[in-house]
Each structure stands twice: as structure tokens, then as C-alpha cells.
Coordinates of C-alpha atoms and ligand atoms in Angstrom, one line a residue:
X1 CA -13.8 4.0 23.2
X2 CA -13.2 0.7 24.6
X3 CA -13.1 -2.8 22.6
X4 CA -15.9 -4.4 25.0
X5 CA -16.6 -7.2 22.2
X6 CA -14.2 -9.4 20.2
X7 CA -14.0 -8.4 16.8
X8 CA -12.9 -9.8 13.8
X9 CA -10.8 -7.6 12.2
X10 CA -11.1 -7.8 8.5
X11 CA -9.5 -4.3 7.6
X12 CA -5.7 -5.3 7.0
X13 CA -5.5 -3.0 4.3
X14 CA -6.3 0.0 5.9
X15 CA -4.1 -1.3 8.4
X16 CA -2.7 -4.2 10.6
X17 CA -1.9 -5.2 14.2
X18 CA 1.6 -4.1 15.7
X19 CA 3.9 -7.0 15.7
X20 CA 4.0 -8.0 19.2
X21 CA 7.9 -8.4 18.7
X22 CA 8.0 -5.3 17.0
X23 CA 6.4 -3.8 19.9
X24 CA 9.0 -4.9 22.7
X25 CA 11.9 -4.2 20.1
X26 CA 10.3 -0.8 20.7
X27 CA 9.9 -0.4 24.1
X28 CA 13.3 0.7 25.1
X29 CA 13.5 3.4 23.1
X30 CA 10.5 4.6 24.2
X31 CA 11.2 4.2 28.4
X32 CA 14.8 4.9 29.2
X33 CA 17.1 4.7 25.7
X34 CA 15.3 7.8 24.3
X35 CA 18.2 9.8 23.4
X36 CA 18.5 11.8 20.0
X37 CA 20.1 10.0 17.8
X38 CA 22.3 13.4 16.9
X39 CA 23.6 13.8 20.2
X40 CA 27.1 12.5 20.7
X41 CA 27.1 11.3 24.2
X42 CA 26.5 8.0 24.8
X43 CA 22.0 7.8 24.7
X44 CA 22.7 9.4 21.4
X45 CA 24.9 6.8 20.2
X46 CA 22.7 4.1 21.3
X47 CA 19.5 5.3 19.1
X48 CA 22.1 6.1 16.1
X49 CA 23.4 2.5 16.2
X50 CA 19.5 1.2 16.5
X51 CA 18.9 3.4 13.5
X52 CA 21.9 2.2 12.0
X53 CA 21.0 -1.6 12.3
X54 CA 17.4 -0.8 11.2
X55 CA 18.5 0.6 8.2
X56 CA 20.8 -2.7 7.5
X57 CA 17.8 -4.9 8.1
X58 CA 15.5 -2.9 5.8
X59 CA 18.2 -3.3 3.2
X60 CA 18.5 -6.4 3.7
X61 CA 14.8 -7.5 3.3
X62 CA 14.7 -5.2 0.1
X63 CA 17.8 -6.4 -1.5
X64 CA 19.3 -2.7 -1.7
X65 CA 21.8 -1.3 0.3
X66 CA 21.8 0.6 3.5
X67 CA 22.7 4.1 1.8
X68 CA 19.8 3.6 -0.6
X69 CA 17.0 3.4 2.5
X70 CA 15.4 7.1 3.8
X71 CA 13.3 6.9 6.9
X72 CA 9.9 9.1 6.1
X73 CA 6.8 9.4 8.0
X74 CA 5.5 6.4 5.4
X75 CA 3.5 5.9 2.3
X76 CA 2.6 9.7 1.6
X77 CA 5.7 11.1 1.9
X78 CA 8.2 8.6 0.3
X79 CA 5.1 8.4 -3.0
X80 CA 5.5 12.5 -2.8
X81 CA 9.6 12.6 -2.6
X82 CA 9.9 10.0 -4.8
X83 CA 7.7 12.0 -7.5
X84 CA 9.2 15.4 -6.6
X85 CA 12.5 14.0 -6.9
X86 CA 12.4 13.0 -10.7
X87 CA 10.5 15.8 -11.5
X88 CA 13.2 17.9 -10.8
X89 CA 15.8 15.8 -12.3
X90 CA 12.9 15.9 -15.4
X91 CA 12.8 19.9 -14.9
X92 CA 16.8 20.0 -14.9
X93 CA 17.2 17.7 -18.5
X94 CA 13.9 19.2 -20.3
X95 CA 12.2 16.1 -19.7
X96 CA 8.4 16.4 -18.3
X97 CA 6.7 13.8 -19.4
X98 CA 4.8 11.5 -16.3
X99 CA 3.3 8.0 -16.8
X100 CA 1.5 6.8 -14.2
X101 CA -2.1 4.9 -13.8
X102 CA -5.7 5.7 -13.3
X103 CA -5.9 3.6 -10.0
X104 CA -3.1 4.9 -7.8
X105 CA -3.5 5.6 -4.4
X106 CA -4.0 9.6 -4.0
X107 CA -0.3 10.0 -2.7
X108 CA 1.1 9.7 -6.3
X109 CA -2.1 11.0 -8.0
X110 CA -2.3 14.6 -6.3
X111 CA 1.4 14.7 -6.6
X112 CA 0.8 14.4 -10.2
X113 CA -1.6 16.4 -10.7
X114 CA 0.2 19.2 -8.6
X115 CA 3.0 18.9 -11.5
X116 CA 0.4 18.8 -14.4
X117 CA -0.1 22.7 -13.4
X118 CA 3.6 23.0 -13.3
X119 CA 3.8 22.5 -16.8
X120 CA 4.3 18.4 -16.5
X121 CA 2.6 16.2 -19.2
X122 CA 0.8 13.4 -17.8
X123 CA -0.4 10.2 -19.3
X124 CA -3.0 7.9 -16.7
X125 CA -2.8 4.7 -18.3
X126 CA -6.3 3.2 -18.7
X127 CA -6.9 0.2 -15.9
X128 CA -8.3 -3.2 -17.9
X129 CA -11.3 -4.7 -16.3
X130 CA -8.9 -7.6 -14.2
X131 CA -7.5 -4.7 -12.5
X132 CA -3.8 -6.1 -14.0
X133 CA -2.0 -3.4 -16.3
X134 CA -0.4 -5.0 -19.0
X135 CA 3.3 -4.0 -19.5
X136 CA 2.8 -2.8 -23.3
X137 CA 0.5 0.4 -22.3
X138 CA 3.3 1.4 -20.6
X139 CA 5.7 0.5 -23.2
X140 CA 3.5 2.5 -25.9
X141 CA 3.3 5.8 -23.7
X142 CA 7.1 6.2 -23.5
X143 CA 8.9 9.2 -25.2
X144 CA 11.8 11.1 -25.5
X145 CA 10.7 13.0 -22.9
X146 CA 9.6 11.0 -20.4
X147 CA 11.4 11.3 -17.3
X148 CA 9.3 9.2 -14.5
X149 CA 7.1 5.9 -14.7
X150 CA 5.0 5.2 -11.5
X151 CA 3.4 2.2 -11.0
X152 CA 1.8 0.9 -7.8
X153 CA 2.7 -2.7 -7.0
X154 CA -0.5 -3.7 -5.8
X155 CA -3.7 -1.9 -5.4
X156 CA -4.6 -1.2 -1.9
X157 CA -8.3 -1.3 -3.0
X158 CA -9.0 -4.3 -5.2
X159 CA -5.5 -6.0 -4.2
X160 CA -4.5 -7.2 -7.8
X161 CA -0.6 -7.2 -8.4
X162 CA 0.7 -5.3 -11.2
X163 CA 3.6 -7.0 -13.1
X164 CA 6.2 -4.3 -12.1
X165 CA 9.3 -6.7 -12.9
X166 CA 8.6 -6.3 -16.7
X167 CA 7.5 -2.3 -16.4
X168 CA 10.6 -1.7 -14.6
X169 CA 12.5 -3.5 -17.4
X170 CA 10.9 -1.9 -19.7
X171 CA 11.8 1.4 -18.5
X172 CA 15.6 0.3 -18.0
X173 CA 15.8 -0.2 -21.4
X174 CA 14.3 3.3 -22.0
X175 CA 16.6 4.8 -19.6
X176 CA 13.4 6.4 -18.0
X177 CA 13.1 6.3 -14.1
X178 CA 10.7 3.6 -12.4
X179 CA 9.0 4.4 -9.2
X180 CA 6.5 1.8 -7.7
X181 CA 4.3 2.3 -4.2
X182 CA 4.8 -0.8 -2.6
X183 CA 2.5 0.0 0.4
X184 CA 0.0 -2.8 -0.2
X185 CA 3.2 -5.3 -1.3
X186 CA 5.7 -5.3 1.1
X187 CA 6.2 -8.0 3.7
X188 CA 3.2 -9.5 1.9
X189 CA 4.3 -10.6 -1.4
X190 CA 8.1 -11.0 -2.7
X191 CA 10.0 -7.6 -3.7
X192 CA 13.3 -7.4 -4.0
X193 CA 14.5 -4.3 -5.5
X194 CA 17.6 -4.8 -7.5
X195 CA 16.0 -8.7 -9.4
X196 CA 13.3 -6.6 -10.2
X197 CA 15.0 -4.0 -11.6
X198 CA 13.2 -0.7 -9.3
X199 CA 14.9 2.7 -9.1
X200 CA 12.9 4.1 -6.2
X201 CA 10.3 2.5 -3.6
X202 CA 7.7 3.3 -1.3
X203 CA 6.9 1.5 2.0
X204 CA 5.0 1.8 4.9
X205 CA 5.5 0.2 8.2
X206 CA 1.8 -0.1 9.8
X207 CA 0.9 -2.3 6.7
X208 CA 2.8 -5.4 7.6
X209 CA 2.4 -5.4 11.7
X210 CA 5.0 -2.0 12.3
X211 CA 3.8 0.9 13.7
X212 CA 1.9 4.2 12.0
X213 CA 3.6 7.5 10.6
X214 CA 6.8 5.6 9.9
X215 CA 8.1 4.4 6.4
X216 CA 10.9 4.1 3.9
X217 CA 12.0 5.8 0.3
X218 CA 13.7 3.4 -1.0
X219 CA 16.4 5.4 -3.9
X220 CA 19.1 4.0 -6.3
X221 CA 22.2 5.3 -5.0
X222 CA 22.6 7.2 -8.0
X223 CA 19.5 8.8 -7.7
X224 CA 19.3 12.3 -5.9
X225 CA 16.6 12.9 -3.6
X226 CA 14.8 16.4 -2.7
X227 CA 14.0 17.0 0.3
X228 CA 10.7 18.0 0.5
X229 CA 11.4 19.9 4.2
X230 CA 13.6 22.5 4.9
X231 CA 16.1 21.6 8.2
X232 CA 19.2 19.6 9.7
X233 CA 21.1 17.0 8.4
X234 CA 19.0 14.0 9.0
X235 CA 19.2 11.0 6.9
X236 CA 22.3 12.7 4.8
X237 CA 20.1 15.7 4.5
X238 CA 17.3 14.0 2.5
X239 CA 14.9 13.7 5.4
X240 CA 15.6 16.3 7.8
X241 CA 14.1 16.5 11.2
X242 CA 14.8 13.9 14.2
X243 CA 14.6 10.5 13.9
X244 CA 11.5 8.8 15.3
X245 CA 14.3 5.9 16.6
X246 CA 11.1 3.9 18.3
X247 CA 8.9 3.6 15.3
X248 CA 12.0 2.8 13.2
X249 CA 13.5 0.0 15.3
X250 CA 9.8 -1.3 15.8
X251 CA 9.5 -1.3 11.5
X252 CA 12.2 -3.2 10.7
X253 CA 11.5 -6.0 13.5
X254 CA 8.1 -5.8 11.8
X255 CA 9.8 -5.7 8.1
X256 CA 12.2 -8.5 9.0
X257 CA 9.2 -10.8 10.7
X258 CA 6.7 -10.2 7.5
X259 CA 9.7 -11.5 5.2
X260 CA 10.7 -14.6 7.6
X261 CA 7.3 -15.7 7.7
X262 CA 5.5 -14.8 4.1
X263 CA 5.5 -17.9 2.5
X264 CA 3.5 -19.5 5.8
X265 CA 1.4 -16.7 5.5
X266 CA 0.5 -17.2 2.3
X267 CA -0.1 -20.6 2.6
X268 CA -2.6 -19.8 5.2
X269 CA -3.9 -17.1 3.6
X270 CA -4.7 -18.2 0.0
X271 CA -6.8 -21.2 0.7
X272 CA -9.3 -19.0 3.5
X273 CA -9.3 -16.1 0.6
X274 CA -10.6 -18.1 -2.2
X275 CA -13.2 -19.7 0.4
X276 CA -14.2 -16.7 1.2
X277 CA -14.5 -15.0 -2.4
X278 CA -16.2 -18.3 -3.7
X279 CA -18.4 -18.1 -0.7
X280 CA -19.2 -14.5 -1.6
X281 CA -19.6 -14.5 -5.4
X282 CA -22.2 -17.4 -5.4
X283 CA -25.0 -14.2 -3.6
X284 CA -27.3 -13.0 -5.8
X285 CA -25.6 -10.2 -7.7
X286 CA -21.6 -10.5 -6.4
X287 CA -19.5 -9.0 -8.8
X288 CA -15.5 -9.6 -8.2
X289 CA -13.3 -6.4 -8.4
X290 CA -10.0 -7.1 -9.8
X291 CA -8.5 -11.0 -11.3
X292 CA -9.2 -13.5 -9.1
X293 CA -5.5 -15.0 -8.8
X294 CA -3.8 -12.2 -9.4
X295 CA -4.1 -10.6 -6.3
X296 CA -2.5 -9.8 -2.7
X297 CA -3.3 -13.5 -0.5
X298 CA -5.7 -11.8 1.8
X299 CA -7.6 -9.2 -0.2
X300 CA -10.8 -9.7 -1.4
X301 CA -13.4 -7.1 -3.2
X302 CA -16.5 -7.4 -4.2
X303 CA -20.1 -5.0 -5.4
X304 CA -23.2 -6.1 -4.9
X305 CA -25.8 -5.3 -8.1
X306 CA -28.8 -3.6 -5.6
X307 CA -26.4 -3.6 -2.5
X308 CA -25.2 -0.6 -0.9
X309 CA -21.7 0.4 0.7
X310 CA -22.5 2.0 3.6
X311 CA -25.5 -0.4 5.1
X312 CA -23.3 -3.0 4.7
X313 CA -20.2 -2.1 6.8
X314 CA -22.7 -0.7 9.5
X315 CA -24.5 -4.0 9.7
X316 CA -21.2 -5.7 9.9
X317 CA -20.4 -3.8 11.9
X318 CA -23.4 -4.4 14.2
X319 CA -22.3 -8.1 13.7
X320 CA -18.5 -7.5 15.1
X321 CA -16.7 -7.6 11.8
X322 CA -14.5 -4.5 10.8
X323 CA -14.4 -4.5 6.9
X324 CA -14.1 -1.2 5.0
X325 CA -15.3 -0.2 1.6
X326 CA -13.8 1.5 -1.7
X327 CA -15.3 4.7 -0.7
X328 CA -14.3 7.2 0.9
X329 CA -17.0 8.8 3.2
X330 CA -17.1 12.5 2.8
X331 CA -18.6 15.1 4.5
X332 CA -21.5 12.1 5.3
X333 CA -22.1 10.9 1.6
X334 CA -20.2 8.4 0.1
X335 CA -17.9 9.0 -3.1
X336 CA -17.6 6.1 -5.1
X337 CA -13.9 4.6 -5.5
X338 CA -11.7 6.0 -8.1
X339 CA -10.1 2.9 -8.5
X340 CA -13.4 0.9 -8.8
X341 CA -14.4 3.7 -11.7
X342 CA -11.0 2.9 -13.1
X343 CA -11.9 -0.6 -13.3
X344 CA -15.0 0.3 -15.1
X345 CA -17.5 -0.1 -12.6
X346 CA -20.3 2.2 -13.0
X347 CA -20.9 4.9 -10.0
X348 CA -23.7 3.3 -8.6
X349 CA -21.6 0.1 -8.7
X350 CA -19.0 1.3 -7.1
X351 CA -21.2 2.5 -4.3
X352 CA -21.8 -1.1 -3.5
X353 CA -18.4 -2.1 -3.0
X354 CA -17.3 -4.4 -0.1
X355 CA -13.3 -4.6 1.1
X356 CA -12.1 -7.6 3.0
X357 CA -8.3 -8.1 3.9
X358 CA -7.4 -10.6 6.6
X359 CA -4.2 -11.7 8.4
X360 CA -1.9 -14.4 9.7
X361 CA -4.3 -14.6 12.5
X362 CA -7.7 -15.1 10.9
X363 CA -8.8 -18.6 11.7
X364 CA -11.0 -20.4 9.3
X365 CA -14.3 -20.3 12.1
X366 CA -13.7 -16.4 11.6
X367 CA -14.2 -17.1 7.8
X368 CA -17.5 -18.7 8.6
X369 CA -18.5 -15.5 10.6
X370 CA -18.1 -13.2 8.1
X371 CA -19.6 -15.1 5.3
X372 CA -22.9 -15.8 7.4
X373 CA -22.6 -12.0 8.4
X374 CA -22.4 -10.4 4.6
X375 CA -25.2 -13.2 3.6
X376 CA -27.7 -11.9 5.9
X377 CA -26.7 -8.0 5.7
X378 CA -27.4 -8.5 2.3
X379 CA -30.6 -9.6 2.7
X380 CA -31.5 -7.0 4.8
X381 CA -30.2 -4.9 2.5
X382 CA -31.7 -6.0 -0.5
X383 CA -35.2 -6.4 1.3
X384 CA -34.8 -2.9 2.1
X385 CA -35.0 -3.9 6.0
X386 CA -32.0 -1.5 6.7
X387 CA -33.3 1.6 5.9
X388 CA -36.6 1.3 9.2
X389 CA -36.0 2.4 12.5
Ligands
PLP401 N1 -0.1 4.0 -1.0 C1 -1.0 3.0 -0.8 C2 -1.1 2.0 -1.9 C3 -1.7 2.9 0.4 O1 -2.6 1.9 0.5 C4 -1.5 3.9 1.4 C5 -2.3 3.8 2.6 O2 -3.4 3.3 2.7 C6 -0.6 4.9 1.2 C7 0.1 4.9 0.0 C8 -0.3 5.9 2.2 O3 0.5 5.4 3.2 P1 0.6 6.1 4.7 O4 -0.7 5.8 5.4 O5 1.8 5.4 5.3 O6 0.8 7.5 4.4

């Protein structure tokens, strides 16, 4: 399929645009420096040392050190290894007890669940209606017993911002491990591992301009890792397998670009956001998903009381604009969110949800655009124009 139209992209969360810089960092390892980063001759060498000053960059943008950083295929795999991992150090020291919350992304809750009929007890802290947990539930579900708390840091479907800093610290005290997915955060919002007190982290590069199928477990170095494969010796034998040296050189370009340049794109960001949410919530039945502040600064979700998920991403579709929903679209019906049910939004509700995440690079005319597009979608939709021919 070709792009034969300009469209404005309004999908960042499900994710972004490769980093044009991050692109030509990756270049050469893709044309002629594409040696394995095992080999000892020289090609080899040269994708060990790119790895090598990946790494440091990474650690430098988290606040950890190099040793602490595993290269994974992204999100998925560091939420499962990270999970894994302190279940087995929970197995070893009798200690199988799991907090984690209703509205995590399906990477920590399957990975969960798997351990629930491993013999794991698992508490799913209740999401309040601002989408913001409130660092007491967690407090209140510790025990004795607890070996792992995981908390995302913000939600990749309503974009609110948990206050992990004060879990974390929580947990310190405890002496009970504190894993957050960071997927939604990093290179978007400040994290900084050791300030905010985080044992192990989950990151994934084609969320802040880096390529797909590459990302980072972040580990305390005192924390041992499974490995989730069986194979070589790859990233100290936590991550065996050969290094994808492009995608990782092309990540921490992307990593190291997101951080320089946050606070501009914030600034940007925040004031087109709360246009467009203001714009949004003054149509007949807008409901904001999640606190208003709160929030990533280019994520904005939204039902519709007598609106409808699906008609309204194909008519903005029609209309050029890439937007997603909180549904997932299965086997051609849609399922509503189980982060919008977390939040309390009844299934119908959910049904009507409406995701938009923008960039650096959406201009304020493109703002305009997609407010006059959901206006008159919804109109169609509530005139019940969109179900004729
Ligand atoms: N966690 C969150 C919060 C996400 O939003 C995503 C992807 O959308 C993932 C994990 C999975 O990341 P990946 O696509 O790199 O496997």
C-alpha cells in the first residue's frame, strides 16, 4: 500500500516516526558494517563497540549503569523477563505474592496470570475513576510475602502518569521488588531510575522515534535476570541470541534525541493537547478518560455517550487522520478496553472510545483538522448517517 495522501498521524502511541537521525546512525550497520558483534575480527569489533556505546548512552539517559541495561526485542519481552525474573527469586525465598494493577498493558497482565496457575497469589489493584493510582493501595496490599510490585508508568491507553517515585519508595522500605513498564514514559516524560528509586524497567524503542522489535530491561545490578531463551552468551547470558546491532545503535540515537529535546516537546505539546481535549469535551456527550493534567503531553482519550468506536476511526480515516481506539478489534467485533472497564466505564462506553496521541511534529492547523474531522464524524455518527451505503 502506498501513502498517496498526506495524513495526519495522530497514532503516537501505538507508535511513532523513526528519528531521521536515528535512521542514518543506522545505516551503516545495515550496508557494509554488518558484522556479528561476536566475531573477533575486526567487522565484529566494530558492531561490539557500537553496541558497547549504545548501552553507555541508554545508561546514561536512564541514570543507571551500563551493566544494568539488556537489549530485548522491546516492551513484551523486557515486561515478561522482568516478571519471570522475580518470580523465581519469589519461588527460591517462598515468597509468591504479585501486586500489580487492573489497567496494565497485556505484557505484564498474561505474564501474571500465567503465574496465578503456577501457584502465585495475585492482587490487581482497583484503578480510581482519574485513571491515577494512589500510592496507599499499594501500600495496604503488601505482605510478608510479597515478592514483586508492577506498576506501569503511564498508561498507553488513557496516558495518565502513575506516581511511581512514591510506589517505588514504598516498596524500598518493604524490601519488596519494584518493576514499572515504562513503554508509554520514556523519552517523553522524566525517568531517571536510581532518584526514583526503580529496581527493574521496561522500554521500548519505536515509542519515542527508534525503530520496532528492539528494547531494553533495565535491572538493578544486584538483581539476577532469567533468561527467558535458551542459547549463547549474549548480553552476559541474560539475552542470548545475536545482537540486532542496527536497531540498537538506531534506539539509543532515538533515546538520547527524545531526552535532549523533552522539555521543547512538551512545551509544544501541552498547550495543542489541552486545545484539543477542550475542543473535544465541549461535543454533545464527550466524556474524558483518565485526569486531565495528569497525563503523557500528547495523549488524549475520550467516549462519546451514543458514539461508536469503530465508525469513528473509519470516518477519520476517510478524512486522513490516523487515530486509534481503546479496543482491540477481534476476529471483526470490537472488544471494549480493559483499561477503559478498569476506569469504570461501562462496556457500551468503552465501545465509544476515541485515542489521540500526537508528536513533536503536529502543527497547530493539524489540530484544527482533526477537531473539525471528529465534529462532523460525530454527527454522522450520532445521526445514524454512517451505518447507509
Ligand atoms: N507496554 C506498554 C505500556 C505498551 O504500550 C506496549 C506497546 O504498545 C508494550 C508494553 C509492548 O511493547 P512492544 O510493542 O515493544 O512489545
Amino acid at each position: 500500500m502506498s501513502l498517496t495522501r498526506m495524513m495526519i498521524y495522530a497514532d503516537n502511541a501505538a507508535t511513532t516516526a523513526l528519528n531521521p537521525k536515528a535512521l542514518d546512525a543506522m545505516m551503516p550497520f545495515l550496508k557494509h558494517a554488518f558484522g556479528n558483534a561476536s566475531s573477533t575480527h575486526e567487522m565484529g569489533q566494530i558492531a561490539s563497540q557500537a553496541i558497547t556505546q549504545a548501552r553507555m548512552t541508554i545508561a546514561r539517559c536512564l541514570d543507571c549503569s551500563p551493566h544494568e541495561i539488556t537489549f530485548t526485542s522491546g516492551g513484551t519481552e523486557s515486561d515478561n523477563q522482568a516478571i519471570l525474573s522475580a518470580a523465581q527469586i519469589g519461588h527460591n525465598t517462598s515468597k509468591k505474592h504479585i501486586i500489580t494493577s487492573a489497567f496494565e498493558h497485556h505484557a505484564v497482565l498474561n505474564t501474571v496470570k500465567k503465574l496465578e496457575k503456577d501457584g502465585f497469589e495475585v492482587t490487581l489493584l482497583d484503578i480510581p475513576h482519574d485513571g491515577v493510582l494512589r500510592p496507599e493501595q499499594v501500600a495496604e496490599c503488601i505482605r510478608p510475602t510479597t515478592c514483586l510490585v508492577t506498576i506501569m508508568t503511564a498508561n498507553n491507553e488513557t496516558g495518565t502518569i502513575q506516581p511511581v517515585a512514591e510506589i517505588a519508595h514504598i516498596c524500598r522500605q518493604n524490601r519488596v521488588m519494584f518493576h514499572t513498564d515504562a513503554v508509554q514514559a520514556v523519552g517523553h516524560i522524566p525517568v531517571d531510575v536510581r532518584a526514583q528509586q526503580i529496581d527493574m524497567l521496561s522500554l521500548s524503542a519505536h515509542k519515542f522515534g527508534g525503530p520496532k522489535g528492539i528494547g531494553v530491561l533495565y535491572a538493578r545490578k544486584d538483581i539476577p535476570l532469567v533468561s527467558i531463551l535458551e542459547g549463547g552468551s549474549q548480553e552476559r547470558g541474560k539475552r542470548p541470541g545475536t545482537e540486532n546491532v542496527p536497531a540498537i545503535v538506531g534506539m539509543a540515537v532515538a533515546l538520547d534525541e527524545a531526552c535532549k529535546n523533552r522539555e521543547a516537546a512538551q512545551n509544544h505539546l501541552i498547550p495543542l493537547r489541552n486545545r484539543l481535549t477542550d475542543a473535544i469535551l465541549s461535543l454533545p456527550g464527550a466524556i474524558l478518560n483518565g485526569d486531565y493534567d495528569k497525563r503523557l503531553p500528547g495523549h488524549v482519550n475520550v467516549c462519546f455517550e451514543g458514539g461508536n468506536s469503530e465508525a469513528m476511526l473509519l470516518l477519520l480515516n476517510q478524512k486522513g487522520i490516523c487515530a486509534s481506539a481503546g479496543s482491540a478489534c477481534t476476529a471483526g467485533s470490537m472488544e471494549p478496553d480493559h483499561v477503559l472497564l478498569a476506569l469504570g466505564r461501562s462496556p457500551e462506553l468503552a465501545q465509544t472510545s476515541l485515542r489521540l496521541t500526537l508528536s513533536e511534529i503536529t502543527t497547530p492547523e493539524d489540530i484544527d483538522a482533526i477537531i473539525q474531522a471528529v465534529t462532523d464524524s460525530l454527527t454522522i455518527i450520532k445521526n445514524g448517517r454512517h451505518f447507509q451505503p
